Amino acid sequence: MRKEFLPFSQPSISEDEIAGVDSVLRSGWITTGAKATQFEEDFGRYCGCKSGIALTSATAGMHLLLKALDVGPGDEVITPSMTWVSTVNMIELTGATPVFVDIDRDTLMTSAGLIEPHLNDKTKLIVPVHFAGAAVDMQPLRDLAASRSIPLVEDAAHAAGTEYNGSRIGAEGSSIFSFHPIKNMTTGEGGMFCSDDDVLLQKIRQLKFHGLGVDAHDRNQQGRSPQAEVLQPGFKYNMTDISAVLGLGQLERLDGFIEKRTELANHYLQLLSSVPQVHPLTVPACTSRHAWHLFIIRLDTDSSAMSRDTFMEKLKELNIGTGLHFRAVHEQQFYRKKYRQAAGTLVETEWNSRRICSLPLFPGMTMGDVEDVVSAVKEVLNQ
Ligand SMILES: *Cc1c(COP(=O)(O)O)cnc(C)c1O
């Protein structure tokens, strides 16, 4: 058994990034400024999108988007229940109704075919999730959304660097990225809204900072009128330069991170092929570059005669950390009581919600760490 605990995830922060944060702290300007602007430009260029807007989180991005689209009571927003709770919480807090769609059993992703039956006059937005670093098959979804004139935004929290049929996620349409510490690159906390829609970009830029026409940096640097006007009530979701300078360093290393994650994931796939009780996800053919944000397996709870939760606890006893991405949202207390989702409507979501488990995967891991994890998995299953 391992002597030291292997966490399920750990950020990789370089000395240069620490020095960058240090220099911002000493510079006299620590909130949104030149570094945030540069991060927006560089991240936007990396994705191939028109413009990015740096925010405090992906959750903030979802909140702003819903407000920019004027989503509220009486409206419906379609999203998988197999997602992080933040999306559904934001929908709920605007007063709109989340409509949960099912997923494919082996990719954990939704599709045009699964979404179409839920569309109606109340549908105001569709939010597919690029899961684990792989890509949703977007073209059929884009065609469906366009044919009904319904906005579509991609939850790209797992997908910085992912490519769909040769193009980066973020290059087309609107996407929301996350830079939370477990994601493929981090700013401590942070997010980015990327879009090719000028109207939406302008609305979100305004809403992210009090609904003012300009932000504090514009006023300070460009000598604009200090009496900036509130054009509509807005939020306070702007990214600081302290975070942005970290993001600039991480973005430079993102391709290297993904290469390392890919090597580790391939090692897992090879070693786990001889463990019949665990089933990794399938990679969809449309994913031309997998960013390997997560390495998810499904435990065969029948043949292993063990629950997923017990499996996770036993791995922890062997000093192996794991994660759970995700417990289905509709099964969580608030949503279970409020929506009472009919049995049999989210079959694949519920099937996976009981069986999935994320194994350790981060760029600082070694091949030996992967071997430790697989040995521990085998030991737990053979007990
Ligand atoms: C992490 C995550 C989010 C939220 O990101 P934050 O930056 O923490 O707000 C949204 N959706 C998915 C699928 C995520 O994994």
XYZ file of C-alpha atoms and ligand atoms in Angstrom:
398
model
C 0.000 0.000 0.000
C 1.120 3.582 -0.710
C 2.793 5.400 2.176
C 1.484 8.812 1.170
C -2.063 9.714 0.273
C -2.553 10.315 -3.468
C -5.167 13.046 -3.879
C -7.689 12.744 -6.683
C -6.534 16.123 -8.063
C -3.869 18.714 -7.376
C -3.108 21.985 -9.187
C 0.296 22.379 -10.849
C 1.686 25.842 -10.035
C 5.140 26.896 -11.315
C 7.687 29.215 -9.682
C 7.168 31.608 -12.614
C 3.450 31.743 -11.856
C 4.157 32.458 -8.188
C 6.557 35.221 -9.260
C 3.872 36.600 -11.585
C 1.331 36.785 -8.761
C 3.985 38.387 -6.546
C 4.667 41.080 -9.135
C 0.975 41.895 -9.544
C 0.644 42.187 -5.761
C 3.535 44.692 -5.745
C 2.396 46.596 -8.830
C -0.183 48.922 -7.307
C -3.032 47.432 -9.405
C -4.459 44.129 -8.200
C -8.083 44.038 -9.398
C -9.284 43.782 -13.032
C -6.718 45.487 -15.253
C -4.078 44.874 -17.899
C -3.500 41.234 -16.890
C -7.203 40.391 -17.109
C -7.400 42.017 -20.543
C -4.358 40.088 -21.730
C -5.774 36.839 -20.349
C -9.042 37.429 -22.216
C -7.133 38.043 -25.457
C -4.753 35.101 -25.061
C -7.413 32.615 -23.989
C -9.699 33.830 -26.788
C -6.896 33.349 -29.317
C -6.114 29.885 -27.931
C -9.737 28.824 -28.450
C -10.086 30.612 -31.765
C -13.012 32.702 -30.532
C -13.808 36.342 -31.186
C -13.637 37.417 -27.568
C -13.455 36.084 -24.034
C -14.724 37.722 -20.832
C -12.831 36.808 -17.658
C -15.063 36.157 -14.654
C -14.924 34.976 -11.047
C -16.235 31.489 -11.939
C -18.091 29.442 -14.534
C -21.100 29.633 -12.214
C -20.969 33.424 -12.519
C -20.797 33.017 -16.304
C -23.955 30.891 -16.274
C -25.752 33.430 -14.060
C -24.771 36.298 -16.385
C -25.782 34.376 -19.488
C -29.236 33.567 -18.083
C -29.702 37.239 -17.170
C -28.422 38.414 -20.564
C -30.977 36.141 -22.261
C -33.664 37.434 -19.888
C -34.474 33.927 -18.644
C -36.962 33.956 -15.782
C -40.256 32.619 -14.407
C -42.256 30.612 -16.939
C -39.168 29.773 -19.001
C -37.534 26.362 -19.362
C -33.838 25.603 -19.660
C -32.730 22.179 -20.892
C -29.643 20.591 -19.342
C -28.509 17.103 -18.349
C -29.067 16.081 -14.742
C -25.569 14.566 -14.988
C -23.809 17.913 -14.487
C -22.383 20.042 -11.723
C -25.161 21.549 -9.567
C -24.079 25.118 -10.321
C -25.880 25.260 -13.697
C -29.164 24.037 -12.256
C -28.851 26.276 -9.188
C -28.460 29.344 -11.411
C -31.482 28.347 -13.535
C -33.490 27.860 -10.349
C -32.403 31.206 -8.883
C -33.621 33.096 -11.965
C -37.080 31.591 -11.374
C -36.954 29.477 -14.542
C -37.542 25.705 -14.608
C -34.675 23.279 -15.283
C -35.695 20.479 -17.659
C -33.443 17.465 -17.166
C -32.410 15.353 -20.156
C -30.800 11.952 -20.148
C -27.330 11.070 -21.422
C -25.579 8.336 -23.354
C -24.618 5.523 -20.981
C -20.975 5.345 -22.066
C -19.997 8.973 -22.773
C -22.176 10.703 -20.108
C -23.168 13.227 -22.775
C -26.515 14.334 -24.098
C -27.478 14.604 -27.771
C -29.873 16.266 -30.196
C -32.018 13.127 -30.194
C -32.393 13.149 -26.420
C -33.115 16.880 -26.280
C -35.589 17.261 -29.146
C -38.634 15.731 -27.381
C -38.292 18.325 -24.579
C -38.392 21.413 -26.808
C -41.470 23.618 -26.655
C -42.516 27.286 -26.718
C -41.136 27.827 -23.219
C -37.629 26.546 -24.012
C -35.255 29.505 -23.659
C -31.841 27.859 -23.610
C -30.067 24.516 -24.110
C -26.923 23.747 -22.061
C -25.013 20.612 -23.145
C -21.958 19.577 -21.080
C -18.639 18.519 -22.602
C -17.872 15.715 -20.165
C -14.484 14.792 -18.690
C -12.510 16.545 -21.456
C -14.238 14.841 -24.401
C -16.554 16.709 -26.804
C -20.321 16.629 -27.209
C -21.371 16.011 -30.825
C -22.268 19.671 -31.392
C -23.290 19.862 -35.051
C -26.643 18.042 -34.719
C -27.315 20.139 -31.602
C -26.438 23.384 -33.394
C -28.722 22.426 -36.278
C -31.570 21.586 -33.897
C -31.176 24.801 -31.873
C -30.928 26.933 -35.022
C -34.016 25.332 -36.568
C -36.051 26.341 -33.499
C -34.183 29.645 -32.865
C -33.235 28.548 -29.349
C -29.941 29.791 -27.841
C -27.312 27.159 -27.073
C -24.416 27.547 -24.647
C -21.752 24.888 -24.085
C -20.741 24.052 -20.526
C -17.016 23.849 -21.250
C -15.859 23.611 -17.622
C -14.039 20.355 -18.486
C -13.050 21.336 -21.988
C -10.201 23.899 -22.078
C -8.109 22.532 -24.957
C -10.665 19.930 -26.110
C -11.187 19.716 -29.869
C -14.382 18.796 -31.665
C -13.861 17.539 -35.235
C -10.631 19.513 -35.468
C -11.769 22.788 -33.909
C -11.263 23.953 -30.335
C -14.200 24.184 -27.991
C -14.927 27.924 -27.755
C -14.209 28.576 -31.435
C -17.868 28.513 -32.444
C -21.021 29.669 -30.654
C -20.915 30.439 -26.904
C -19.051 28.488 -24.225
C -18.359 28.854 -20.519
C -15.012 27.628 -19.120
C -14.004 27.105 -15.471
C -10.631 27.695 -13.837
C -11.463 26.122 -10.473
C -8.366 24.382 -8.999
C -9.344 20.875 -10.124
C -9.945 21.906 -13.766
C -7.331 21.530 -16.526
C -5.963 25.009 -15.814
C -6.624 27.236 -12.834
C -6.787 30.857 -11.707
C -7.557 29.877 -8.089
C -11.211 30.505 -8.820
C -12.290 31.861 -12.182
C -14.150 31.383 -15.417
C -14.329 32.646 -18.998
C -17.281 33.324 -21.265
C -16.322 32.912 -24.936
C -18.618 33.827 -27.784
C -18.866 34.945 -31.384
C -22.105 36.831 -30.641
C -21.382 40.551 -30.269
C -24.733 41.379 -28.710
C -24.333 38.720 -26.035
C -20.716 39.730 -25.374
C -21.677 43.333 -24.853
C -24.544 42.438 -22.493
C -22.325 40.151 -20.418
C -19.494 42.657 -20.273
C -21.908 45.184 -18.847
C -23.688 42.816 -16.445
C -20.438 41.456 -14.972
C -19.568 44.847 -13.448
C -22.563 46.571 -11.834
C -24.274 47.196 -15.163
C -21.920 50.089 -15.820
C -20.870 51.029 -19.331
C -17.177 50.804 -18.319
C -15.238 49.064 -15.557
C -12.894 50.562 -12.939
C -9.786 49.891 -15.027
C -11.201 51.663 -18.080
C -12.001 54.664 -15.929
C -8.579 54.702 -14.277
C -6.438 53.979 -17.335
C -8.306 55.755 -20.056
C -9.396 58.782 -18.067
C -13.046 58.144 -18.803
C -15.671 60.043 -16.936
C -15.693 58.905 -13.288
C -19.481 59.165 -13.271
C -20.041 55.967 -15.246
C -23.744 55.319 -15.630
C -25.676 52.287 -14.504
C -27.377 51.139 -17.689
C -29.077 48.255 -15.863
C -28.509 46.635 -12.435
C -25.539 44.283 -12.716
C -23.334 41.923 -10.712
C -19.751 41.934 -9.409
C -18.216 39.002 -11.282
C -14.997 40.525 -12.701
C -11.730 38.537 -12.514
C -8.854 40.175 -10.611
C -5.378 40.653 -12.102
C -4.042 38.415 -9.308
C -6.055 35.539 -10.777
C -5.519 36.549 -14.409
C -1.712 36.528 -14.171
C -1.885 32.973 -12.845
C -4.199 32.107 -15.742
C -1.691 33.511 -18.264
C 1.012 31.186 -16.941
C -1.335 28.188 -16.844
C -2.538 28.838 -20.392
C 1.054 28.680 -21.642
C 1.411 25.264 -20.040
C -2.077 23.931 -20.916
C -0.932 21.893 -23.935
C 1.804 20.318 -21.822
C -0.712 19.526 -19.077
C -2.992 17.833 -21.614
C -0.096 15.784 -23.043
C 0.769 14.551 -19.566
C -2.880 13.810 -18.739
C -3.184 11.864 -22.002
C -0.154 9.695 -21.187
C -1.513 8.972 -17.711
C -5.000 8.201 -19.059
C -3.599 5.838 -21.691
C -1.656 4.020 -18.975
C -4.870 3.659 -16.944
C -6.748 2.358 -19.989
C -4.106 -0.249 -20.653
C -3.792 -1.454 -17.053
C -7.541 -1.443 -16.396
C -8.309 -3.510 -19.494
C -7.526 -6.549 -17.335
C -9.944 -5.523 -14.560
C -13.407 -6.714 -15.675
C -15.340 -5.009 -12.836
C -14.475 -1.467 -13.955
C -15.575 0.184 -17.172
C -13.947 3.427 -18.358
C -16.012 5.857 -20.440
C -16.076 5.581 -24.239
C -14.478 8.423 -26.194
C -16.885 9.766 -28.851
C -15.526 9.737 -32.417
C -16.150 13.507 -32.771
C -13.523 14.193 -30.071
C -10.415 14.932 -32.135
C -8.479 15.962 -29.019
C -9.398 14.708 -25.563
C -8.296 17.098 -22.780
C -8.534 14.289 -20.193
C -9.911 16.468 -17.424
C -11.199 13.411 -15.560
C -10.558 9.676 -15.661
C -13.974 8.200 -14.869
C -14.755 4.537 -14.392
C -18.061 2.808 -13.720
C -17.965 0.069 -11.121
C -19.829 -3.107 -12.036
C -21.786 -3.192 -8.790
C -23.350 -6.580 -9.630
C -20.224 -8.613 -10.307
C -18.153 -6.845 -7.652
C -20.953 -7.185 -5.030
C -19.870 -3.831 -3.646
C -21.425 -0.381 -3.773
C -19.544 2.482 -5.413
C -19.448 4.338 -2.089
C -17.821 1.352 -0.356
C -15.350 1.085 -3.238
C -14.372 4.754 -2.748
C -14.024 4.323 1.032
C -11.836 1.242 0.651
C -9.580 3.027 -1.845
C -9.224 5.859 0.655
C -8.111 3.337 3.306
C -5.378 2.347 0.828
C -4.342 6.032 0.506
C -5.969 6.600 -2.881
C -8.227 9.634 -3.250
C -11.204 9.556 -5.622
C -13.864 11.979 -6.831
C -17.511 11.731 -7.873
C -18.467 13.633 -11.035
C -21.370 13.754 -10.546
C -24.272 12.651 -8.413
C -27.329 13.300 -10.602
C -28.783 16.718 -9.786
C -32.414 15.543 -9.873
C -31.617 13.052 -7.080
C -30.332 15.726 -4.690
C -32.691 16.688 -1.900
C -33.961 20.082 -3.107
C -34.512 18.999 -6.726
C -35.867 15.583 -5.741
C -38.553 17.180 -3.598
C -39.383 20.020 -5.945
C -39.508 18.220 -9.306
C -40.254 14.578 -8.414
C -38.774 13.389 -11.707
C -40.821 10.444 -12.977
C -39.133 7.051 -12.650
C -37.733 5.724 -15.895
C -37.152 9.133 -17.523
C -33.440 9.490 -16.743
C -32.408 5.844 -16.865
C -28.793 6.213 -18.011
C -28.204 9.168 -15.689
C -29.392 7.176 -12.678
C -27.482 4.075 -13.759
C -24.248 6.064 -13.931
C -24.945 8.165 -10.843
C -24.660 4.966 -8.753
C -21.583 3.583 -10.503
C -19.232 6.380 -11.527
C -16.010 7.240 -9.754
C -13.136 9.503 -10.824
C -9.626 8.117 -10.293
C -6.649 10.429 -9.566
C -5.529 12.360 -12.658
C -3.371 15.490 -12.629
C -0.179 16.566 -14.424
C 2.063 16.126 -11.358
C 1.328 12.379 -11.213
C 3.781 9.722 -12.338
C 3.192 6.477 -14.221
C 4.062 4.782 -10.909
C 1.153 6.619 -9.262
C -1.203 5.209 -11.917
C 0.155 1.721 -11.182
C -0.429 2.291 -7.438
C -4.042 3.245 -8.130
C -4.681 0.197 -10.313
C -3.059 -2.131 -7.733
C -5.284 -0.634 -5.043
C -8.370 -1.030 -7.263
C -7.527 -4.702 -7.815
C -6.878 -5.243 -4.100
C -10.212 -3.677 -3.128
C -12.123 -5.725 -5.705
C -10.477 -8.998 -4.707
C -11.109 -8.595 -0.982
C -16.700 22.969 -12.258
C -17.928 22.940 -13.090
C -18.767 24.058 -13.196
C -18.616 25.277 -12.351
O -17.377 25.908 -12.410
P -17.002 27.005 -11.318
O -15.876 27.761 -11.956
O -16.582 26.266 -10.083
O -18.181 27.856 -11.082
C -19.834 23.988 -14.078
N -20.096 22.877 -14.790
C -19.326 21.777 -14.703
C -19.658 20.585 -15.544
C -18.237 21.760 -13.833
O -17.504 20.649 -13.709
